[in-house]
Short mmCIF file of C-alpha atoms in Angstrom, two decimals:
data_model
loop_
_atom_site.label_atom_id
_atom_site.label_comp_id
_atom_site.label_asym_id
_atom_site.label_seq_id
_atom_site.Cartn_x
_atom_site.Cartn_y
_atom_site.Cartn_z
CA MET P 1 9.20 -0.77 51.11
CA ARG P 2 10.99 -2.66 48.36
CA TYR P 3 14.33 -4.33 49.09
CA ILE P 4 16.96 -3.19 46.57
CA PRO P 5 20.33 -4.81 47.18
CA LEU P 6 23.47 -2.81 46.55
CA THR P 7 25.87 -3.73 43.79
CA SER P 8 29.56 -4.28 44.40
CA ASP P 9 30.37 -1.05 42.65
CA GLU P 10 27.88 0.87 44.82
CA LYS P 11 29.37 -0.60 48.04
CA SER P 12 32.84 0.27 46.93
CA ALA P 13 31.74 3.86 46.18
CA MET P 14 30.09 4.22 49.59
CA LEU P 15 33.24 2.81 51.41
CA ALA P 16 35.47 5.19 49.48
CA ALA P 17 33.28 8.12 50.43
CA ALA P 18 33.42 7.05 54.02
CA GLY P 19 37.20 6.76 53.78
CA VAL P 20 37.52 3.10 54.68
CA ALA P 21 38.60 0.03 52.69
CA ALA P 22 36.19 -2.60 53.95
CA VAL P 23 32.80 -2.89 55.82
CA ASP P 24 34.67 -4.26 58.86
CA ASP P 25 36.54 -0.95 59.11
CA LEU P 26 33.27 0.82 59.88
CA PHE P 27 33.14 -1.08 63.20
CA ALA P 28 36.73 -0.53 64.19
CA ALA P 29 35.62 1.59 67.15
CA ILE P 30 34.09 -1.46 68.75
CA PRO P 31 36.67 -3.51 70.70
CA ALA P 32 37.65 -6.64 68.77
CA ASP P 33 36.98 -8.99 71.72
CA THR P 34 33.28 -7.88 71.88
CA ARG P 35 32.58 -8.13 68.15
CA PHE P 36 30.77 -11.30 66.95
CA LYS P 37 32.89 -13.55 64.74
CA GLY P 38 31.76 -16.36 62.58
CA ASN P 39 28.45 -17.04 60.98
CA LEU P 40 25.00 -16.61 62.57
CA ASN P 41 23.18 -19.89 63.47
CA LEU P 42 20.63 -19.47 60.74
CA PRO P 43 19.54 -21.82 57.89
CA ALA P 44 20.80 -21.13 54.35
CA PRO P 45 18.70 -18.74 52.19
CA MET P 46 15.36 -20.30 51.07
CA ALA P 47 12.80 -19.67 48.35
CA GLU P 48 9.47 -18.27 49.42
CA GLN P 49 7.53 -21.63 49.56
CA PRO P 50 9.97 -23.55 51.82
CA LEU P 51 10.54 -20.45 53.86
CA LEU P 52 6.84 -20.13 54.68
CA ALA P 53 6.79 -23.88 55.57
CA HIS P 54 9.74 -23.37 57.84
CA LEU P 55 8.15 -20.43 59.57
CA LYS P 56 4.93 -22.41 60.12
CA ASP P 57 6.96 -25.21 61.69
CA LEU P 58 8.51 -22.69 64.13
CA ALA P 59 5.11 -21.21 64.95
CA ARG P 60 3.71 -24.66 65.67
CA GLN P 61 6.22 -24.92 68.59
CA ASN P 62 4.46 -22.07 70.44
CA ARG P 63 1.72 -22.77 72.90
CA PRO P 64 -0.51 -19.71 72.85
CA ALA P 65 -2.65 -18.88 75.82
CA THR P 66 -5.77 -19.08 73.65
CA SER P 67 -5.28 -22.80 73.11
CA SER P 68 -4.05 -23.93 76.56
CA PRO P 69 -5.16 -23.43 80.17
CA THR P 70 -2.85 -20.72 81.52
CA PHE P 71 -2.13 -19.68 85.04
CA LEU P 72 0.72 -17.29 84.26
CA GLY P 73 0.15 -13.65 85.17
CA ALA P 74 2.87 -11.63 86.91
CA GLY P 75 2.15 -8.56 84.99
CA ALA P 76 0.49 -9.83 81.75
CA TYR P 77 -3.01 -11.35 81.84
CA ASN P 78 -5.12 -13.43 79.53
CA HIS P 79 -8.48 -11.63 79.40
CA PHE P 80 -11.40 -11.92 77.03
CA ILE P 81 -11.27 -9.31 74.17
CA PRO P 82 -14.50 -8.52 72.27
CA SER P 83 -14.14 -9.17 68.54
CA ALA P 84 -15.29 -5.66 67.79
CA VAL P 85 -12.13 -4.19 69.34
CA ASP P 86 -9.77 -5.45 66.64
CA GLN P 87 -12.27 -4.57 63.96
CA LEU P 88 -12.55 -0.94 65.14
CA ILE P 89 -8.82 -0.28 65.69
CA SER P 90 -8.01 -1.71 62.27
CA ARG P 91 -9.40 1.35 60.47
CA SER P 92 -6.53 2.84 58.39
CA GLU P 93 -6.94 6.30 59.96
CA PHE P 94 -6.08 4.89 63.35
CA TYR P 95 -3.20 2.66 62.12
CA THR P 96 -1.48 5.46 60.23
CA SER P 97 -2.06 8.28 62.76
CA TYR P 98 0.99 9.82 64.44
CA THR P 99 1.43 12.51 67.10
CA PRO P 100 -1.55 14.95 66.50
CA TYR P 101 0.32 18.19 66.42
CA GLN P 102 -2.18 19.80 64.09
CA PRO P 103 -5.60 19.91 65.64
CA GLU P 104 -7.25 21.03 62.40
CA ILE P 105 -6.53 17.57 60.87
CA SER P 106 -6.36 15.41 63.94
CA GLN P 107 -9.63 15.78 65.78
CA GLY P 108 -10.44 12.05 65.69
CA THR P 109 -7.06 11.07 67.21
CA LEU P 110 -7.21 13.85 69.69
CA GLN P 111 -10.69 12.92 70.85
CA ALA P 112 -9.62 9.31 71.22
CA ILE P 113 -6.71 10.41 73.43
CA TYR P 114 -9.02 12.65 75.44
CA GLU P 115 -11.42 9.75 76.00
CA TRP P 116 -8.52 7.55 77.17
CA GLN P 117 -7.34 10.22 79.63
CA SER P 118 -10.96 10.45 80.96
CA TYR P 119 -11.13 6.63 81.39
CA VAL P 120 -7.85 6.69 83.30
CA CYS P 121 -9.09 9.40 85.64
CA ALA P 122 -12.26 7.51 86.23
CA LEU P 123 -10.57 4.16 86.85
CA PHE P 124 -8.04 5.71 89.30
CA ASN P 125 -10.36 8.39 90.71
CA MET P 126 -7.69 11.02 90.02
CA GLU P 127 -7.93 14.52 88.58
CA VAL P 128 -5.72 14.55 85.50
CA ALA P 129 -4.22 11.91 83.27
CA ASN P 130 -1.67 12.19 80.53
CA ALA P 131 -1.80 10.78 76.94
CA SER P 132 -0.39 7.44 77.99
CA MET P 133 3.13 6.12 78.46
CA TYR P 134 5.10 3.24 77.01
CA ASP P 135 3.97 0.71 79.67
CA GLY P 136 3.38 0.37 83.42
CA ALA P 137 7.08 -0.04 84.32
CA SER P 138 8.23 3.08 82.56
CA ALA P 139 5.23 4.99 83.97
CA LEU P 140 6.35 4.07 87.45
CA ALA P 141 9.87 5.29 86.68
CA GLU P 142 8.48 8.59 85.34
CA ALA P 143 6.37 8.87 88.52
CA ALA P 144 9.49 8.54 90.63
CA LEU P 145 11.23 11.26 88.67
CA MET P 146 8.17 13.50 88.89
CA ALA P 147 7.97 12.99 92.66
CA CYS P 148 11.63 14.07 93.09
CA ARG P 149 11.01 17.16 90.94
CA THR P 150 7.87 18.04 92.79
CA ALA P 151 9.37 17.63 96.21
CA ARG P 152 12.86 18.71 95.20
CA LYS P 153 14.32 15.73 97.07
CA GLY P 154 16.41 12.78 96.05
CA GLU P 155 15.07 9.58 97.61
CA ILE P 156 12.27 7.22 96.80
CA VAL P 157 11.05 4.51 99.22
CA ILE P 158 9.68 1.50 97.35
CA SER P 159 8.26 -1.66 98.67
CA ASN P 160 9.87 -4.79 97.34
CA CYS P 161 6.33 -6.13 96.85
CA VAL P 162 6.31 -3.97 93.72
CA HIS P 163 6.82 -5.97 90.54
CA PRO P 164 10.57 -6.86 90.30
CA ARG P 165 10.78 -5.79 86.61
CA TRP P 166 9.04 -2.44 87.37
CA ARG P 167 11.57 -1.84 90.18
CA GLN P 168 14.46 -2.59 87.76
CA VAL P 169 13.12 -0.11 85.22
CA ALA P 170 12.71 2.56 87.87
CA ARG P 171 16.22 1.94 89.06
CA SER P 172 17.54 2.28 85.46
CA TYR P 173 15.74 5.57 85.06
CA THR P 174 16.93 7.04 88.35
CA GLU P 175 20.39 5.71 89.21
CA ASN P 176 22.30 8.05 86.93
CA ARG P 177 20.35 11.15 88.17
CA GLY P 178 21.60 10.84 91.70
CA ILE P 179 18.16 9.55 92.94
CA VAL P 180 18.38 6.84 95.63
CA LEU P 181 15.78 4.01 95.54
CA LYS P 182 15.43 2.45 99.01
CA GLU P 183 13.66 -0.91 98.97
CA SER P 184 11.84 -2.38 101.86
CA ALA P 185 11.90 -6.14 102.69
CA ASP P 186 8.12 -6.59 102.90
CA HIS P 187 8.06 -9.64 100.72
CA VAL P 188 8.50 -11.79 103.73
CA ALA P 189 4.99 -10.88 104.89
CA GLY P 190 3.66 -10.70 101.33
CA ARG P 191 2.30 -7.24 101.91
CA SER P 192 3.80 -3.72 102.58
CA GLU P 193 3.71 -2.62 106.16
CA ALA P 194 3.43 1.04 107.05
CA ALA P 195 5.93 0.54 109.90
CA SER P 196 8.60 -0.95 107.68
CA LEU P 197 8.21 1.76 105.06
CA GLU P 198 8.33 4.41 107.76
CA GLN P 199 11.73 3.20 108.88
CA LEU P 200 13.20 4.04 105.50
CA ILE P 201 11.73 7.58 105.22
CA THR P 202 14.23 10.39 105.86
CA GLY P 203 14.13 14.16 105.43
CA ASP P 204 15.22 13.66 101.71
CA THR P 205 12.42 11.22 100.82
CA ALA P 206 10.22 12.47 98.08
CA ALA P 207 7.74 9.60 97.86
CA VAL P 208 6.68 6.14 98.98
CA VAL P 209 5.75 3.68 96.24
CA VAL P 210 3.53 0.59 96.66
CA GLN P 211 1.72 -1.63 94.17
CA SER P 212 -1.83 -2.95 94.76
CA PRO P 213 -2.61 -5.67 94.22
CA ASN P 214 1.06 -6.24 94.70
CA PHE P 215 3.36 -8.67 92.91
CA PHE P 216 2.10 -11.59 95.12
CA GLY P 217 -1.50 -10.71 94.31
CA ASN P 218 -2.25 -9.22 97.71
CA VAL P 219 -4.22 -6.00 98.16
CA GLU P 220 -2.19 -3.47 100.08
CA ASP P 221 -3.56 -1.43 103.00
CA LEU P 222 -3.57 1.81 100.99
CA ARG P 223 -5.41 3.63 103.71
CA ALA P 224 -2.68 3.06 106.32
CA ILE P 225 0.16 3.85 103.87
CA GLY P 226 -1.56 6.90 102.64
CA GLU P 227 -1.94 8.21 106.22
CA LEU P 228 1.73 7.58 106.72
CA CYS P 229 2.70 9.53 103.64
CA ARG P 230 0.57 12.54 104.73
CA ALA P 231 1.98 12.34 108.26
CA LYS P 232 5.57 12.31 106.85
CA ASN P 233 4.79 14.91 104.17
CA VAL P 234 5.92 12.63 101.36
CA LEU P 235 4.08 11.91 98.08
CA PHE P 236 2.11 8.70 97.77
CA ILE P 237 2.61 6.73 94.55
CA VAL P 238 0.46 3.72 93.81
CA ALA P 239 1.12 1.29 90.96
CA VAL P 240 -1.56 -0.98 89.41
CA ALA P 241 -0.14 -3.83 87.36
CA GLU P 242 -3.51 -5.58 86.85
CA ALA P 243 -5.97 -2.94 85.47
CA ALA P 244 -8.89 -5.43 85.71
CA SER P 245 -8.66 -5.08 89.49
CA LEU P 246 -10.02 -1.54 89.02
CA GLY P 247 -13.43 -3.00 88.26
CA PHE P 248 -13.54 -4.68 91.66
CA LEU P 249 -11.40 -2.81 94.16
CA ALA P 250 -11.62 0.78 95.42
CA PRO P 251 -9.42 3.11 93.25
CA PRO P 252 -6.24 4.42 94.63
CA GLY P 253 -7.50 7.96 94.44
CA ASP P 254 -9.93 7.08 97.31
CA PHE P 255 -6.87 6.77 99.57
CA GLY P 256 -5.23 10.01 98.78
CA ALA P 257 -2.68 8.88 96.25
CA ASP P 258 -0.71 11.76 94.67
CA ILE P 259 0.33 9.84 91.60
CA VAL P 260 -1.18 6.64 90.23
CA VAL P 261 0.41 4.63 87.42
CA GLY P 262 -0.66 1.36 85.83
CA GLU P 263 -0.37 -1.07 82.98
CA GLY P 264 -3.34 -1.13 80.54
CA GLN P 265 -2.70 -4.45 78.89
CA SER P 266 -5.74 -6.09 80.59
CA LEU P 267 -7.98 -3.59 78.84
CA GLY P 268 -8.42 -5.30 75.49
CA ILE P 269 -4.73 -5.68 74.54
CA PRO P 270 -3.33 -9.16 73.87
CA MET P 271 -0.32 -10.44 75.79
CA SER P 272 1.72 -10.49 72.56
CA PHE P 273 4.94 -11.81 74.11
CA GLY P 274 5.18 -8.78 76.34
CA GLY P 275 4.19 -5.83 74.22
CA PRO P 276 3.36 -3.32 72.88
CA TYR P 277 1.44 -2.28 76.03
CA VAL P 278 0.20 1.08 77.28
CA GLY P 279 1.10 2.91 80.46
CA MET P 280 -1.46 4.73 82.63
CA PHE P 281 -0.49 7.86 84.45
CA ALA P 282 -2.60 10.21 86.57
CA THR P 283 -2.03 12.77 89.32
CA ARG P 284 -3.63 15.68 91.23
CA GLU P 285 -4.18 18.95 89.44
CA LYS P 286 -1.78 20.68 91.74
CA HIS P 287 0.99 18.58 90.36
CA LEU P 288 0.00 19.04 86.68
CA ARG P 289 3.01 21.12 85.68
CA GLN P 290 5.42 18.35 86.73
CA MET P 291 3.55 15.65 84.88
CA PRO P 292 5.57 13.94 82.03
CA GLY P 293 4.34 13.36 78.53
CA ARG P 294 1.41 15.09 76.87
CA LEU P 295 -2.08 16.01 77.78
CA CYS P 296 -4.99 16.47 75.43
CA GLY P 297 -7.69 18.99 76.38
CA ARG P 298 -11.26 19.85 75.25
CA THR P 299 -11.98 23.40 74.18
CA VAL P 300 -14.22 25.36 71.87
CA ASP P 301 -13.40 27.24 68.69
CA LYS P 302 -14.38 30.93 67.99
CA ASP P 303 -17.86 29.84 67.04
CA GLY P 304 -18.34 27.85 70.28
CA ARG P 305 -17.97 24.43 68.73
CA PRO P 306 -16.18 21.80 70.83
CA GLY P 307 -12.72 20.62 69.72
CA PHE P 308 -9.62 18.98 71.08
CA VAL P 309 -5.99 20.12 71.29
CA LEU P 310 -2.72 19.14 72.96
CA THR P 311 -2.68 21.52 75.93
CA LEU P 312 0.35 20.37 77.79
CA SER P 313 3.57 19.02 76.29
CA ALA P 314 6.45 19.74 78.62
CA ARG P 315 9.02 17.66 76.81
CA GLU P 316 12.31 18.73 75.32
CA GLN P 317 11.04 18.74 71.74
CA HIS P 318 8.84 21.67 72.69
CA ILE P 319 10.59 23.57 75.45
CA ARG P 320 14.14 24.01 76.69
CA ARG P 321 15.74 20.73 77.72
CA GLU P 322 16.48 21.94 81.28
CA LYS P 323 12.77 22.85 81.70
CA ALA P 324 11.43 19.56 80.23
CA THR P 325 9.72 17.06 82.56
CA SER P 326 10.58 14.12 80.34
CA ASN P 327 11.87 13.09 76.97
CA ILE P 328 9.14 10.49 76.47
CA CYS P 329 8.07 10.80 72.87
CA SER P 330 5.30 8.22 72.32
CA ASN P 331 1.71 8.26 73.48
CA GLN P 332 1.12 4.64 72.47
CA ALA P 333 -1.96 6.05 70.69
CA LEU P 334 -3.14 2.75 69.11
CA CYS P 335 -2.90 0.79 72.41
CA ALA P 336 -4.59 3.61 74.25
CA LEU P 337 -7.33 3.64 71.66
CA THR P 338 -7.71 -0.12 71.96
CA ALA P 339 -8.21 0.16 75.71
CA ALA P 340 -10.64 3.02 75.35
CA ILE P 341 -12.76 0.97 72.90
CA TYR P 342 -12.61 -1.99 75.15
CA LEU P 343 -13.85 0.01 78.13
CA THR P 344 -16.60 1.52 75.97
CA LEU P 345 -17.77 -1.87 74.75
CA MET P 346 -17.67 -3.45 78.22
CA GLY P 347 -19.48 -0.53 79.92
CA ARG P 348 -19.33 0.17 83.65
CA GLN P 349 -21.42 -2.93 84.50
CA GLY P 350 -19.65 -5.28 82.11
CA PHE P 351 -16.22 -4.20 83.30
CA ALA P 352 -17.30 -4.76 86.96
CA ALA P 353 -18.91 -8.18 86.15
CA MET P 354 -15.64 -9.23 84.43
CA ALA P 355 -13.62 -8.21 87.46
CA LYS P 356 -15.97 -10.02 89.84
CA ASN P 357 -15.64 -13.24 87.77
CA CYS P 358 -11.82 -12.93 88.05
CA PHE P 359 -12.14 -12.73 91.82
CA TYR P 360 -14.62 -15.62 92.07
CA ALA P 361 -12.40 -17.83 90.00
CA ALA P 362 -9.40 -16.87 92.17
CA ALA P 363 -11.32 -17.62 95.34
CA GLU P 364 -12.24 -21.08 94.00
CA LEU P 365 -8.61 -21.89 93.14
CA ARG P 366 -7.34 -20.43 96.49
CA HIS P 367 -9.77 -22.69 98.35
CA ARG P 368 -8.36 -25.75 96.55
CA MET P 369 -4.66 -24.94 96.71
CA ARG P 370 -2.28 -24.12 99.62
CA PRO P 371 -1.94 -20.32 99.66
CA VAL P 372 1.13 -18.78 101.32
CA HIS P 373 -0.52 -15.54 102.46
CA GLY P 374 -3.83 -14.81 104.17
CA HIS P 375 -4.21 -11.23 102.85
CA PRO P 376 -7.15 -9.90 100.76
CA PHE P 377 -6.45 -10.65 97.09
CA PHE P 378 -7.92 -10.12 93.61
CA ASN P 379 -6.92 -12.74 91.01
CA GLU P 380 -3.39 -13.88 91.84
CA MET P 381 -1.98 -15.83 94.74
CA VAL P 382 1.29 -17.47 95.85
CA VAL P 383 0.84 -21.15 96.57
CA GLU P 384 3.04 -23.65 98.39
CA LEU P 385 4.33 -26.64 96.39
CA ASN P 386 5.98 -29.84 97.45
CA ARG P 387 8.79 -29.44 94.86
CA PRO P 388 10.53 -26.60 93.00
CA ALA P 389 8.20 -24.41 90.85
CA ALA P 390 10.43 -24.96 87.81
CA GLU P 391 10.02 -28.70 88.02
CA VAL P 392 6.23 -28.27 88.46
CA ASN P 393 6.09 -26.00 85.45
CA ARG P 394 7.84 -28.59 83.32
CA ARG P 395 5.41 -31.23 84.30
CA LEU P 396 2.49 -28.85 83.54
CA ALA P 397 3.97 -28.03 80.14
CA GLU P 398 4.09 -31.67 79.27
CA GLN P 399 0.36 -31.81 79.90
CA GLY P 400 -0.40 -28.78 77.82
CA ILE P 401 -0.84 -26.45 80.77
CA ILE P 402 0.94 -23.09 81.12
CA GLY P 403 1.93 -22.97 84.73
CA GLY P 404 2.58 -20.08 87.07
CA TYR P 405 5.52 -17.80 87.86
CA ASP P 406 8.39 -19.17 89.87
CA VAL P 407 8.76 -16.38 92.50
CA SER P 408 12.14 -17.80 93.62
CA ARG P 409 13.64 -16.27 90.40
CA ASP P 410 13.29 -12.85 92.13
CA TYR P 411 13.01 -13.84 95.73
CA PRO P 412 15.59 -16.57 96.33
CA ASP P 413 14.27 -17.30 99.88
CA MET P 414 10.84 -18.18 98.47
CA THR P 415 11.61 -21.76 97.32
CA ASN P 416 8.87 -24.15 96.24
CA LYS P 417 6.40 -21.31 95.71
CA MET P 418 4.55 -20.35 92.53
CA LEU P 419 2.52 -17.28 91.70
CA LEU P 420 -0.79 -18.37 89.99
CA ALA P 421 -3.10 -16.07 88.11
CA VAL P 422 -6.71 -16.69 86.95
CA THR P 423 -9.00 -14.56 84.84
CA GLU P 424 -12.58 -14.67 83.78
CA LEU P 425 -11.44 -17.10 81.05
CA THR P 426 -10.28 -19.70 83.63
CA THR P 427 -12.72 -22.59 83.88
CA LYS P 428 -13.36 -25.12 86.57
CA ARG P 429 -12.02 -27.79 84.24
CA ASP P 430 -8.74 -25.80 83.92
CA MET P 431 -8.44 -25.67 87.66
CA ASP P 432 -9.16 -29.43 87.91
CA ARG P 433 -6.42 -30.24 85.38
CA LEU P 434 -3.97 -27.93 87.26
CA ILE P 435 -4.62 -29.39 90.68
CA GLU P 436 -4.43 -32.96 89.37
CA ALA P 437 -1.08 -32.21 87.65
CA VAL P 438 0.38 -30.38 90.57
CA GLY P 439 -0.78 -33.01 93.03
CA ALA P 440 -1.93 -30.36 95.51
#
């Protein structure tokens, strides 16, 4: 789109039509003490050549994960991405596609969504999946809302071993709807305990939420928590922040989960400063009508030829607002397609091999560090340090290493502890450098 500046006469005409004398008058409704005053801290306008040089200087200050050993996970992971992924998703018909309302012209996009849904069902071992959500955190929030609709109750019990940002998003979605989120204090043990969750369950509890592997990298006892949920007649929601774990661990569907949500960034999507990512959402067929978002189905035309259509779209653009399950309006189609292509290229064996390599690398690092917990794990762990994690991270950065996550940011009682993540890209030399720098 071309940039065409307005002339002074055009601005005057627009202000006159709006009935104000100056541009500042357009913002009169904003309290004066909250309006920014002065000039933005930006350089003066530049010509193209110096501007490009300036931007390159700024870019050189970054330390991308592809050029440095990185041990930072906590919800975003540095996995290998086959070169073919970017080449395939760069086709213009994928870049320009939008919501495929018209099946007669959108068969390719609809089939891609259908394949993505099929992958999600297979990874989670669940019965139906939707056409993707914004990200894992918003998928969890939608799962909490869905559970309350399904059970017609107003409380959610959530372990505080669930990712802190995911819990914040869930709280933002639910707090103005009269839904109560009750958090356990399981972080002390590093893993959710059925007994502590049970103490929070009341007659108004709709669901129990846990994450596995949880924020500390520990694998939850999904069997025990699932049995608790069935005994208490509440829904069982499982969140998966590290999708690569699904190539190594038993899927949540094996333990009777009613709703499973996840983040698909590990499936061929670069970390990209936190997004865009793609949410994963699956449930049991009996809960299908309460599932948010859209679902693509496979059918046949009048001649018996297979085709794809949107079969479920219970959002307020399509049905009455009071009947809508959600106002979510994006299926993150390009990210979902990226993940589907990644899984296709990796294959069942390749995906499992990648996940095993993550675990083996984590086991090696765990053996050489001082892990805080003794629970089963996948590719992350909390380790004990002899000084604050922030100080250790500064030292690592000086040596060109991206350190781990300072868990005391979210759990103030966990001082001198760092969450470290490894993937199939982590080498023994990377670990040697980390351990030497940390002094563990």
